[in-house]
XYZ file of N, CA and C in Angstrom:
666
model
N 36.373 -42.239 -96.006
C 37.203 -42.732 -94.913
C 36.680 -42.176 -93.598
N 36.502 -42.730 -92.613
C 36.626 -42.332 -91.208
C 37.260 -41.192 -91.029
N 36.234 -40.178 -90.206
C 36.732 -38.782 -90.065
C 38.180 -38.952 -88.353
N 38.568 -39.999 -88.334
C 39.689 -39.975 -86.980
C 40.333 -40.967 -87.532
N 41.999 -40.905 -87.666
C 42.953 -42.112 -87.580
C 43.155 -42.916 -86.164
N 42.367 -42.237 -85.176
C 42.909 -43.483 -84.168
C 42.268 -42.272 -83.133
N 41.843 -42.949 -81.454
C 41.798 -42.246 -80.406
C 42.351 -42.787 -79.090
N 42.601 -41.348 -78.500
C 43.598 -41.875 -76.918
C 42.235 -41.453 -76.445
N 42.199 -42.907 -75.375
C 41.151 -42.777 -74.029
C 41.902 -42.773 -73.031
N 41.272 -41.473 -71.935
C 41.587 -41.815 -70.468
C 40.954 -43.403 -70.220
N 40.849 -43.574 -68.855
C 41.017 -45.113 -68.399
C 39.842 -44.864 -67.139
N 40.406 -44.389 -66.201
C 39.308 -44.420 -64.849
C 37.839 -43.478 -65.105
N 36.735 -43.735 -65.409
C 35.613 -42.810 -65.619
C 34.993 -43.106 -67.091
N 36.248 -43.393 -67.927
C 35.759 -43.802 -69.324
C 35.654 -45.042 -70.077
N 36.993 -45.743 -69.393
C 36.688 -47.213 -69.898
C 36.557 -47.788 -69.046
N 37.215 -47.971 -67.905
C 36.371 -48.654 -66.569
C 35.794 -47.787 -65.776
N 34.915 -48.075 -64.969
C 33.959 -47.695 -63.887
C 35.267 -48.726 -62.494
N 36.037 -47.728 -61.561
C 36.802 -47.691 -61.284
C 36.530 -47.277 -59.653
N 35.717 -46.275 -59.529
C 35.364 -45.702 -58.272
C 35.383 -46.291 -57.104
N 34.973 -47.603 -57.319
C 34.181 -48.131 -55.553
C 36.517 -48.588 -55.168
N 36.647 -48.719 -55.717
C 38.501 -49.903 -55.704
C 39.338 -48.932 -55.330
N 39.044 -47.558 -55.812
C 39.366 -46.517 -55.802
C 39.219 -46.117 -54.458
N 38.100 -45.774 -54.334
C 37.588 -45.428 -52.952
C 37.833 -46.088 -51.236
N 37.299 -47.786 -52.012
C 37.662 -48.714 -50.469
C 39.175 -47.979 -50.170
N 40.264 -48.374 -51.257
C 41.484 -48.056 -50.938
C 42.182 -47.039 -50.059
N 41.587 -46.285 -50.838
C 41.816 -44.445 -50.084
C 41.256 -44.333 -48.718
N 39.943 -45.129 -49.084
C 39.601 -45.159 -46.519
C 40.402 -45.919 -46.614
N 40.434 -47.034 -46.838
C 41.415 -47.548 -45.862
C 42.750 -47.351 -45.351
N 43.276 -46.536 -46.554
C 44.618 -45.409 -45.828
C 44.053 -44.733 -45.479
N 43.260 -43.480 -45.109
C 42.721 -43.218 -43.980
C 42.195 -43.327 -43.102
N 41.463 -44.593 -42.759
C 41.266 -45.236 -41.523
C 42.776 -45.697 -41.086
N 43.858 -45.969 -41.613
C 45.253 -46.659 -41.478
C 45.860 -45.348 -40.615
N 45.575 -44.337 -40.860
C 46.428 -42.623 -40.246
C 45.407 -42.755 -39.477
N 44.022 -42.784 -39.404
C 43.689 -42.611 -38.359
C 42.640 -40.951 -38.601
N 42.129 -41.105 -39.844
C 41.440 -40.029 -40.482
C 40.382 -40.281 -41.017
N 39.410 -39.206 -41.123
C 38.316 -39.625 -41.423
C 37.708 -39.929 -42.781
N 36.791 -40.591 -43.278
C 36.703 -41.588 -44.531
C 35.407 -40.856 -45.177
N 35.457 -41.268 -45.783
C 34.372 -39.976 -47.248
C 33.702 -41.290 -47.722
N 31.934 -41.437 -48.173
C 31.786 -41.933 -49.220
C 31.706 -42.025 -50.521
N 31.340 -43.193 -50.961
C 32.126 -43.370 -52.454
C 32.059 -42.207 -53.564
N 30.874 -41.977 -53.141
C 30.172 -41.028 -53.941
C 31.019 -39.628 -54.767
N 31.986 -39.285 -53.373
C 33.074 -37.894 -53.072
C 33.910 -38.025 -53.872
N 34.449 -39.507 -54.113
C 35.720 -39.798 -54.903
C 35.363 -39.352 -56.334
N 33.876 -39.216 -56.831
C 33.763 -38.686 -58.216
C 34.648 -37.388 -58.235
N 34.980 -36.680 -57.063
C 35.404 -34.929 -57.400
C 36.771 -35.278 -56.359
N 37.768 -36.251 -56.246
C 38.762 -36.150 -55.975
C 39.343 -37.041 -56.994
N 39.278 -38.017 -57.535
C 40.252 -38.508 -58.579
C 40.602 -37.724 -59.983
N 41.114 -38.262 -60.642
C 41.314 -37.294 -61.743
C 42.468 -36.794 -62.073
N 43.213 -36.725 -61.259
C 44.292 -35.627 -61.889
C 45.724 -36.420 -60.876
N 45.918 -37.984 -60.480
C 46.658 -38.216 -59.665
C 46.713 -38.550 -58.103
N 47.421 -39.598 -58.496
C 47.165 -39.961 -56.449
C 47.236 -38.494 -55.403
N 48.590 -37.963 -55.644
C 48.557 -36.709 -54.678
C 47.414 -35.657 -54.720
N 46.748 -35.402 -55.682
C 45.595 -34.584 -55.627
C 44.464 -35.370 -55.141
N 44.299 -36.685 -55.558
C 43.418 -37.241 -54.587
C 43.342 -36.648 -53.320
N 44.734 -37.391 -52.277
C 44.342 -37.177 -50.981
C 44.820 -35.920 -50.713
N 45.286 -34.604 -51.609
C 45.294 -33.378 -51.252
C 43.138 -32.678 -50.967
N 41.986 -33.404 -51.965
C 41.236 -33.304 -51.662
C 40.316 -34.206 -50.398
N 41.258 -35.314 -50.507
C 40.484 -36.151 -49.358
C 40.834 -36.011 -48.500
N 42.242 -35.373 -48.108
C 42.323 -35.301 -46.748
C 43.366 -33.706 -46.917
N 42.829 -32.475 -46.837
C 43.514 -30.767 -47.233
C 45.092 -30.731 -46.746
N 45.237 -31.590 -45.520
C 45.628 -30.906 -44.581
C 47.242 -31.379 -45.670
N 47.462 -32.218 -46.285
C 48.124 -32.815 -47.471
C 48.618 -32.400 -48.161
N 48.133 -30.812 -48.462
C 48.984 -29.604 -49.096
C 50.112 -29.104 -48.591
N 50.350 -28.710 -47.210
C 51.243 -28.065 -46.500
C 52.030 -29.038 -46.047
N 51.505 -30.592 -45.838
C 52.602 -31.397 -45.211
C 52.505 -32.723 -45.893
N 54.113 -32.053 -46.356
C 54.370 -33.090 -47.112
C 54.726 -34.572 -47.147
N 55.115 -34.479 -45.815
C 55.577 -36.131 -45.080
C 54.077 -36.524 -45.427
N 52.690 -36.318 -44.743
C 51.795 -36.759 -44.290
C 51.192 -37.373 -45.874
N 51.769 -36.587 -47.060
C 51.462 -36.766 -48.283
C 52.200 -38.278 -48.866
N 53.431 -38.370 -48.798
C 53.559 -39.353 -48.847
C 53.587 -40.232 -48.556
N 53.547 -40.470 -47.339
C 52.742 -41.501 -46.117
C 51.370 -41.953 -46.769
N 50.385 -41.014 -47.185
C 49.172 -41.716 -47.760
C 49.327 -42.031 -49.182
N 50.560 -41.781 -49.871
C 50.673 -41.816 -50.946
C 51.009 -43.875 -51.035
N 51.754 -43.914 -50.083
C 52.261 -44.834 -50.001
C 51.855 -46.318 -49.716
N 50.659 -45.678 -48.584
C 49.527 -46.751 -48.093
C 49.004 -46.854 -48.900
N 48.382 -45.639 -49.810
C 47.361 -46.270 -50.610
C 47.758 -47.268 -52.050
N 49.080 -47.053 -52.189
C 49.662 -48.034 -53.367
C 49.755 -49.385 -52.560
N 49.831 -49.319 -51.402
C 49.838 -50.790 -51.165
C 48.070 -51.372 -50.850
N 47.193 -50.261 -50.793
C 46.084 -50.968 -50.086
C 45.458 -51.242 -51.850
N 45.562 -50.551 -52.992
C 45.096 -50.392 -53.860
C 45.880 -51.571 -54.978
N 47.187 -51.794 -54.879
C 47.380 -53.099 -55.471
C 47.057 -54.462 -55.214
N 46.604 -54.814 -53.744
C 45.890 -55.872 -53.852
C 44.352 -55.823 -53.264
N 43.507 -54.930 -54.098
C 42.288 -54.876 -54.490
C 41.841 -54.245 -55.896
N 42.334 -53.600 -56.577
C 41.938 -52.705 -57.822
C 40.955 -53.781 -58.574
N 41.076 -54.571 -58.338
C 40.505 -55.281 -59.609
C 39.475 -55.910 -59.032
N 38.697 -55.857 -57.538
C 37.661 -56.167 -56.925
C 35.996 -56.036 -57.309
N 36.237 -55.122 -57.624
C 34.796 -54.595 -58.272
C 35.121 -53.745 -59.750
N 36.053 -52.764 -60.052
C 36.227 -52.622 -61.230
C 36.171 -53.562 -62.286
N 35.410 -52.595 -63.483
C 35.277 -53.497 -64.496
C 34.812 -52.775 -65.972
N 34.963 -52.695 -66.987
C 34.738 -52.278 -68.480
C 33.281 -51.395 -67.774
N 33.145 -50.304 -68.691
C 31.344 -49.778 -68.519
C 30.410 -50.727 -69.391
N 29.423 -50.238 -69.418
C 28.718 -51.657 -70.672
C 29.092 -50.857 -72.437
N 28.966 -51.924 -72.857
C 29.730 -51.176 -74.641
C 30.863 -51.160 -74.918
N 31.658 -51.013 -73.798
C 33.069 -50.476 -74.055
C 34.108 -51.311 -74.594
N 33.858 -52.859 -74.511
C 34.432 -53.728 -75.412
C 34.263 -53.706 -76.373
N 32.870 -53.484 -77.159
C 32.186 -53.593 -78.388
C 32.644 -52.727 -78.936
N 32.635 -51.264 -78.464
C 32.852 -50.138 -79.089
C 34.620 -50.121 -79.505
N 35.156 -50.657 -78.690
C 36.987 -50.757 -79.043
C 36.822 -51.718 -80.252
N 36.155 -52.878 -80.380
C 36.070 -53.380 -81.544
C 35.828 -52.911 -82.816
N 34.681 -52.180 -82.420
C 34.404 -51.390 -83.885
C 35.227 -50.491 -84.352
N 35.780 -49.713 -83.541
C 36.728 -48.934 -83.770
C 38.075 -49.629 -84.818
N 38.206 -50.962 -83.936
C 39.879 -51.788 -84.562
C 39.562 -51.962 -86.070
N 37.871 -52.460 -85.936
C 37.558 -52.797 -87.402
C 37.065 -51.759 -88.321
N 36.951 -50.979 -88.077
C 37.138 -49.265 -88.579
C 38.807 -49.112 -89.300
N 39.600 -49.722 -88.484
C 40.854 -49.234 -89.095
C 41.939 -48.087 -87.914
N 41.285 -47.550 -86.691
C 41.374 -46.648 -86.183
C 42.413 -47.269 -85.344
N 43.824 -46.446 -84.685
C 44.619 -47.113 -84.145
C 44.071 -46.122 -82.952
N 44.034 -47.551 -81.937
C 43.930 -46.656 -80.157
C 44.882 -46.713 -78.941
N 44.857 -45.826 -78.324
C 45.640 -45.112 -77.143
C 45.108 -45.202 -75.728
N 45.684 -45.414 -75.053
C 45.371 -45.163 -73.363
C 45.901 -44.527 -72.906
N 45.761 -42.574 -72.032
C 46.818 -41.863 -71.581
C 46.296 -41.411 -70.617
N 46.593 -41.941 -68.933
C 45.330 -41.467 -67.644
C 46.875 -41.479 -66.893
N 45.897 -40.226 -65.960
C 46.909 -39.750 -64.334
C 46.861 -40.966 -63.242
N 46.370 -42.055 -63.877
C 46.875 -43.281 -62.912
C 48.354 -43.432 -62.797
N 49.050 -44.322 -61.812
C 50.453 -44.484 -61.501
C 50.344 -45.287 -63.018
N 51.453 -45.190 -63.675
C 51.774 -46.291 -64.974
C 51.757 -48.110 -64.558
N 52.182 -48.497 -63.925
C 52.092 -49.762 -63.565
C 50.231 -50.232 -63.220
N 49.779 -49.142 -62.226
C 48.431 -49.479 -62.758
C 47.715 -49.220 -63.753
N 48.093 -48.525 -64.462
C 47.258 -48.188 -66.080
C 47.726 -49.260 -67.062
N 48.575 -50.001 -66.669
C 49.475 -50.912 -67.653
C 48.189 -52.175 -66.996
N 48.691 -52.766 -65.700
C 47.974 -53.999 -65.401
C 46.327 -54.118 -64.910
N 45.346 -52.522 -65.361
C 44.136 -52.828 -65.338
C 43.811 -52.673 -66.890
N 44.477 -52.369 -68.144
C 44.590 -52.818 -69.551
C 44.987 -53.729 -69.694
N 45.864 -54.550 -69.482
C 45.871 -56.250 -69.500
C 44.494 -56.876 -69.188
N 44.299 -56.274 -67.823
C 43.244 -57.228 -67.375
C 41.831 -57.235 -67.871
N 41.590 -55.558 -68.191
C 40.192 -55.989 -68.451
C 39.627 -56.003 -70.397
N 41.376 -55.702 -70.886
C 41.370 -55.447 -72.751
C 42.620 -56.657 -72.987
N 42.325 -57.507 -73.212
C 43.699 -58.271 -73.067
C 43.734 -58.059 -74.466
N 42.354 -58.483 -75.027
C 42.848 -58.648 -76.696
C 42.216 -57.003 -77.506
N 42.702 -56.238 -76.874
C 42.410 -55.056 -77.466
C 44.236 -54.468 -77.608
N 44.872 -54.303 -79.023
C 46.323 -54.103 -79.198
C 46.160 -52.662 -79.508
N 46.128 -52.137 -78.140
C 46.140 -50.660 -78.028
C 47.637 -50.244 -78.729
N 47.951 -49.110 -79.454
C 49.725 -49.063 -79.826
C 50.173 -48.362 -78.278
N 49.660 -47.369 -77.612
C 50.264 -46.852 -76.765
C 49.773 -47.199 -75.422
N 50.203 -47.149 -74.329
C 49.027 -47.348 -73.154
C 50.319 -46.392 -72.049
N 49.810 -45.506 -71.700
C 50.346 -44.404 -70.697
C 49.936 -43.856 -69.481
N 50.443 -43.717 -68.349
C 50.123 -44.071 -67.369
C 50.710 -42.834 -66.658
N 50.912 -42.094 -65.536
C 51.562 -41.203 -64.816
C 52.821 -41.827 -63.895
N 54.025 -41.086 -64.885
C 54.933 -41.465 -64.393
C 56.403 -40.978 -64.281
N 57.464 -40.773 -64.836
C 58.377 -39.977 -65.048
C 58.405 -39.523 -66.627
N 57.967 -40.152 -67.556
C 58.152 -40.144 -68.915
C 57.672 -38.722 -69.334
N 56.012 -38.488 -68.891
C 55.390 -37.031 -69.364
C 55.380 -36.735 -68.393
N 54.696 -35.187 -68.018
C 54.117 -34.135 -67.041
C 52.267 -34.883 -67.149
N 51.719 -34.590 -65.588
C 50.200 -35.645 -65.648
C 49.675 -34.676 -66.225
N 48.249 -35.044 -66.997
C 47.229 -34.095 -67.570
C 46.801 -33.164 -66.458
N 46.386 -32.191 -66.989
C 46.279 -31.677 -67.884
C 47.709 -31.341 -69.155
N 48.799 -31.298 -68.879
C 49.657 -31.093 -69.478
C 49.667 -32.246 -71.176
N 49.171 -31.134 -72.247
C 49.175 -32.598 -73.165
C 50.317 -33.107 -74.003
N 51.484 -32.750 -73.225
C 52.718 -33.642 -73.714
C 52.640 -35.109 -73.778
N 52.083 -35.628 -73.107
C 52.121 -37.010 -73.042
C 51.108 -37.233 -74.383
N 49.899 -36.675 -74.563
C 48.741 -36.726 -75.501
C 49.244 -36.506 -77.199
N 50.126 -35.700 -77.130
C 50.577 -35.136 -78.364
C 51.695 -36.062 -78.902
N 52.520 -36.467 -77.526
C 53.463 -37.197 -77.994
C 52.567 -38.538 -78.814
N 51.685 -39.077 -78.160
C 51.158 -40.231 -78.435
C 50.433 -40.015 -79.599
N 49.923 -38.751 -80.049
C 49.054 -38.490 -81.235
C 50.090 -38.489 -82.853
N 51.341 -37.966 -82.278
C 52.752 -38.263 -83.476
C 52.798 -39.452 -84.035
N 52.471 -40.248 -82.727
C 53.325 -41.736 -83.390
C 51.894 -41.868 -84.064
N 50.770 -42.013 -84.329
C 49.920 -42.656 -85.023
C 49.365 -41.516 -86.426
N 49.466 -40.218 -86.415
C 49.088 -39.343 -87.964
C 49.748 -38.020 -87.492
N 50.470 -37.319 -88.607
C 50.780 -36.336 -88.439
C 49.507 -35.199 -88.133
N 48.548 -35.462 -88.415
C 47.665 -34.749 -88.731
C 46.894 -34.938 -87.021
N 46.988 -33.823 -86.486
C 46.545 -33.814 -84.854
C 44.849 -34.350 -84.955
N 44.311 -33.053 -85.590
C 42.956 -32.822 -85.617
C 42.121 -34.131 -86.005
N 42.787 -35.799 -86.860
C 42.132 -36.380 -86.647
C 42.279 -37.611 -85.659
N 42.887 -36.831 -84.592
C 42.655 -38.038 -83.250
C 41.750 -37.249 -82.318
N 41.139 -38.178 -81.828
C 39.949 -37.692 -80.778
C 40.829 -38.472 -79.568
N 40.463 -37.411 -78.486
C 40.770 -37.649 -77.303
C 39.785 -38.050 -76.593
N 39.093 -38.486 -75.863
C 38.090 -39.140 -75.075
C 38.166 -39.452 -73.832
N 37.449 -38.681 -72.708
C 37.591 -38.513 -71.438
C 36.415 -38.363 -70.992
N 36.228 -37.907 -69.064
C 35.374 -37.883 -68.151
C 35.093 -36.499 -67.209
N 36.758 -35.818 -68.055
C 36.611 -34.893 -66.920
C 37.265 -33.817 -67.443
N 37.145 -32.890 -66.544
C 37.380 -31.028 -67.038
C 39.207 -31.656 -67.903
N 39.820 -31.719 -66.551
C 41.337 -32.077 -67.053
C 41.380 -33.321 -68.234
N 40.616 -34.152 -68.506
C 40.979 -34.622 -69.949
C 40.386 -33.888 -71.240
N 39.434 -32.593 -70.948
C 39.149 -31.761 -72.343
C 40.150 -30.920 -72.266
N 40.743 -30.433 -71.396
C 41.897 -29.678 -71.579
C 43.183 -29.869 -71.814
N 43.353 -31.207 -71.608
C 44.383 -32.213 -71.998
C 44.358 -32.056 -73.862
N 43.190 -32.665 -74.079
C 42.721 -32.464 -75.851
C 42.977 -31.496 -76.352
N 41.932 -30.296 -75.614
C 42.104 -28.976 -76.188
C 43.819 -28.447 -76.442
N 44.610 -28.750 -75.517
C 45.583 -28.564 -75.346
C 46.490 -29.281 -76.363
N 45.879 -30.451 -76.936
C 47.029 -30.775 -77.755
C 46.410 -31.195 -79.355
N 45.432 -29.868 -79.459
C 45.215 -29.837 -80.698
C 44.090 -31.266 -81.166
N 43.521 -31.763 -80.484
C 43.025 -33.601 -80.214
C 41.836 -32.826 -80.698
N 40.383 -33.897 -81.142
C 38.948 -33.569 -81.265
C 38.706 -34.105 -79.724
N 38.132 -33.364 -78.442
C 37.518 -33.638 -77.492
C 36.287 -34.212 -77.769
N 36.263 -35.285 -76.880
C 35.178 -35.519 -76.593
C 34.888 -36.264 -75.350
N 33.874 -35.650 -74.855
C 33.309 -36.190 -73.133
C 32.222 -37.101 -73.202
N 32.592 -38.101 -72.494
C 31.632 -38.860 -72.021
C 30.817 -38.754 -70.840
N 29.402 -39.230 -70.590
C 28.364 -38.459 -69.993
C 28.660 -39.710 -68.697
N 29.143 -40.438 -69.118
C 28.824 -42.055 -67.593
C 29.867 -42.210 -66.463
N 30.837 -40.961 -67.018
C 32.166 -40.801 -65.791
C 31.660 -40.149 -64.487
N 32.991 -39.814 -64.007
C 33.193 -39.162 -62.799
C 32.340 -38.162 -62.757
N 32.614 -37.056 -63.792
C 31.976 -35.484 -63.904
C 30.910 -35.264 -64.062
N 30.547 -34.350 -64.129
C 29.028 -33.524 -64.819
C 29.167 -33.054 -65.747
N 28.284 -33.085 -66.958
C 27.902 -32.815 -67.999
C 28.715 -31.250 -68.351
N 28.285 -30.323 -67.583
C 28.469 -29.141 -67.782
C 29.783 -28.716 -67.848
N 30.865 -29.286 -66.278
C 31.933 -29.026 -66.497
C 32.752 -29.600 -67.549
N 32.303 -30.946 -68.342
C 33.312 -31.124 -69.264
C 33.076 -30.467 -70.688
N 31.701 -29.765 -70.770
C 31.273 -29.134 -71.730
C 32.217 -27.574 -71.494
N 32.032 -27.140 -70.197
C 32.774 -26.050 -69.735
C 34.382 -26.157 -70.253
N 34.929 -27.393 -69.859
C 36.279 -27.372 -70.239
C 36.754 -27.716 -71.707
N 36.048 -28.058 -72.621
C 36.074 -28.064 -74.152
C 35.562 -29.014 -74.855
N 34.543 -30.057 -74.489
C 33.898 -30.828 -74.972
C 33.771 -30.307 -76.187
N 34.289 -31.192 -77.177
C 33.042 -30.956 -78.762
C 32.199 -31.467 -79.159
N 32.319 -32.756 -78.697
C 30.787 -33.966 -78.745
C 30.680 -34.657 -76.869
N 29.437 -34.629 -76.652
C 29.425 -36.039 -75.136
C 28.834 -36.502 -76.002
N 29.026 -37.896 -74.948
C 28.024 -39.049 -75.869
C 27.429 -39.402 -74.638
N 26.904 -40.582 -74.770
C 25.696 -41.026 -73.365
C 26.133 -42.376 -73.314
N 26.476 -42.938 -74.483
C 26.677 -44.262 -74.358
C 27.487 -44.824 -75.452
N 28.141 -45.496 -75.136
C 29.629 -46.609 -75.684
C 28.658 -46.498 -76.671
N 27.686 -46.880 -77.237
C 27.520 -46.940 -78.959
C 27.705 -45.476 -79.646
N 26.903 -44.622 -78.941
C 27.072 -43.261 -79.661
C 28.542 -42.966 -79.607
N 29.081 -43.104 -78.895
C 30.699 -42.625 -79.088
C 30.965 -43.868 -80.142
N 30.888 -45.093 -80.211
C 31.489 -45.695 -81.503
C 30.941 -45.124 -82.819
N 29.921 -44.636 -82.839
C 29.247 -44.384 -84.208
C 29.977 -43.191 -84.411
N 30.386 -42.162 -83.172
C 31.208 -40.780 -83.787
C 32.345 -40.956 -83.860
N 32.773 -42.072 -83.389
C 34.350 -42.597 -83.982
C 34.379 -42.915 -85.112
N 33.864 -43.833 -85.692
C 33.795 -44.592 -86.701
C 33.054 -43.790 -87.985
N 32.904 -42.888 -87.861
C 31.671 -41.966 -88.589
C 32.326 -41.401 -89.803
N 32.215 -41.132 -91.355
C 32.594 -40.997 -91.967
C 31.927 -39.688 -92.647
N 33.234 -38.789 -93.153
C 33.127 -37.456 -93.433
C 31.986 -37.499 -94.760
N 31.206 -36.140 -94.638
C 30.287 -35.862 -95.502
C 30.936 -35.570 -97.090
């Protein structure tokens, strides 16, 4: 049998390539205040962990004032719902590889520090026929990752048995998310991060590419 009953993927870094939709958005609430704009490039080391930590790194001053926080919190949900889906799109494999997985037998998960309404309607859009059981989003329900309440909760409903769900992410806070809830980590090399820090934060396998991660999904015990 397949050494995993099922895996939760983050969403921005791992199954879509997300950045540029991400990014326009965020200048453009800061060109909207009247602040200065970062390229795309930067947003690899501010997303991750939630809109407010976003622009607590894109724009500091965001820590201490809190009006100014939700003010960009606010623009950017409106500049980012009617564009997200502009240039975002699946990485290459990543359809194929959810397939193999379904036909493996493996039940899968979606659990990212996106707002829930967008983690809900960029899984419609770009997995319509992928019948994920869970799809989770940042919202009132859990605490955002790193915290792996949301991860654990979602790992219950599919095997009692923690150790064979793999968690699958891009970044420090989704191996610690895993690590944290007892999950098999594993980092992918084509996200946001660098190699090192997600190895740093508890990687047990990277892969390089949507096939090698399907083959260690799908991979059957010695």
């Amino acid at each position: 049998m397949p050494r995993f009953d099922g895996a939760i993927f983050d969403l921005d870094g791992t199954l879509i390539d997300s950045l540029a939709d991400i990014a326009h958005a965020a200048n453009r609430t800061l060109e909207h205040l009247g602040k200065p704009v970062w390229p795309i490039e930067a947003y690899k080391q501010f997303v991750g962990d939630g809109v407010n930590f976003l622009f607590h790194r894109a724009l500091p001053e965001t820590v201490e004032d809190a009006e100014l926080l939700a003010r960009c919190v606010a623009v950017y949900k409106q500049e980012y719902e009617r564009s997200w889906d502009n240039l975002t799109k699946p990485y290459p494999g990543i359809p194929e590889m959810l397939e193999a997985c379904l036909a493996h037998g493996l039940k899968l998960a979606v659990f990212s520090n996106k707002p829930h309404p967008f983690t809900l309607a960029c899984v419609e859009r770009f997995f319509p026929a992928v019948p994920f059981s869970h799809v989770v989003g940042q919202g009132d329900r859990f605490p955002k990752k790193p915290d792996p309440s949301g991860a654990i909760w979602i790992a219950s409903q599919i095997t009692s048995q923690s150790h064979r769900i793999a968690y699958v992410g891009d970044t420090n806070t989704d191996m610690k998310t895993a690590t944290g809830a007892n999950l098999f980590a594993i980092g992918v090399a084509w996200g946001f991060r660098d190699i090192p820090e997600i190895r740093e934060a508890g990687a047990q396998e990277i892969c390089h590419t949507a096939d090698q991660l399907k083959n260690l999904l799908v991979s059957r015990r010695a």
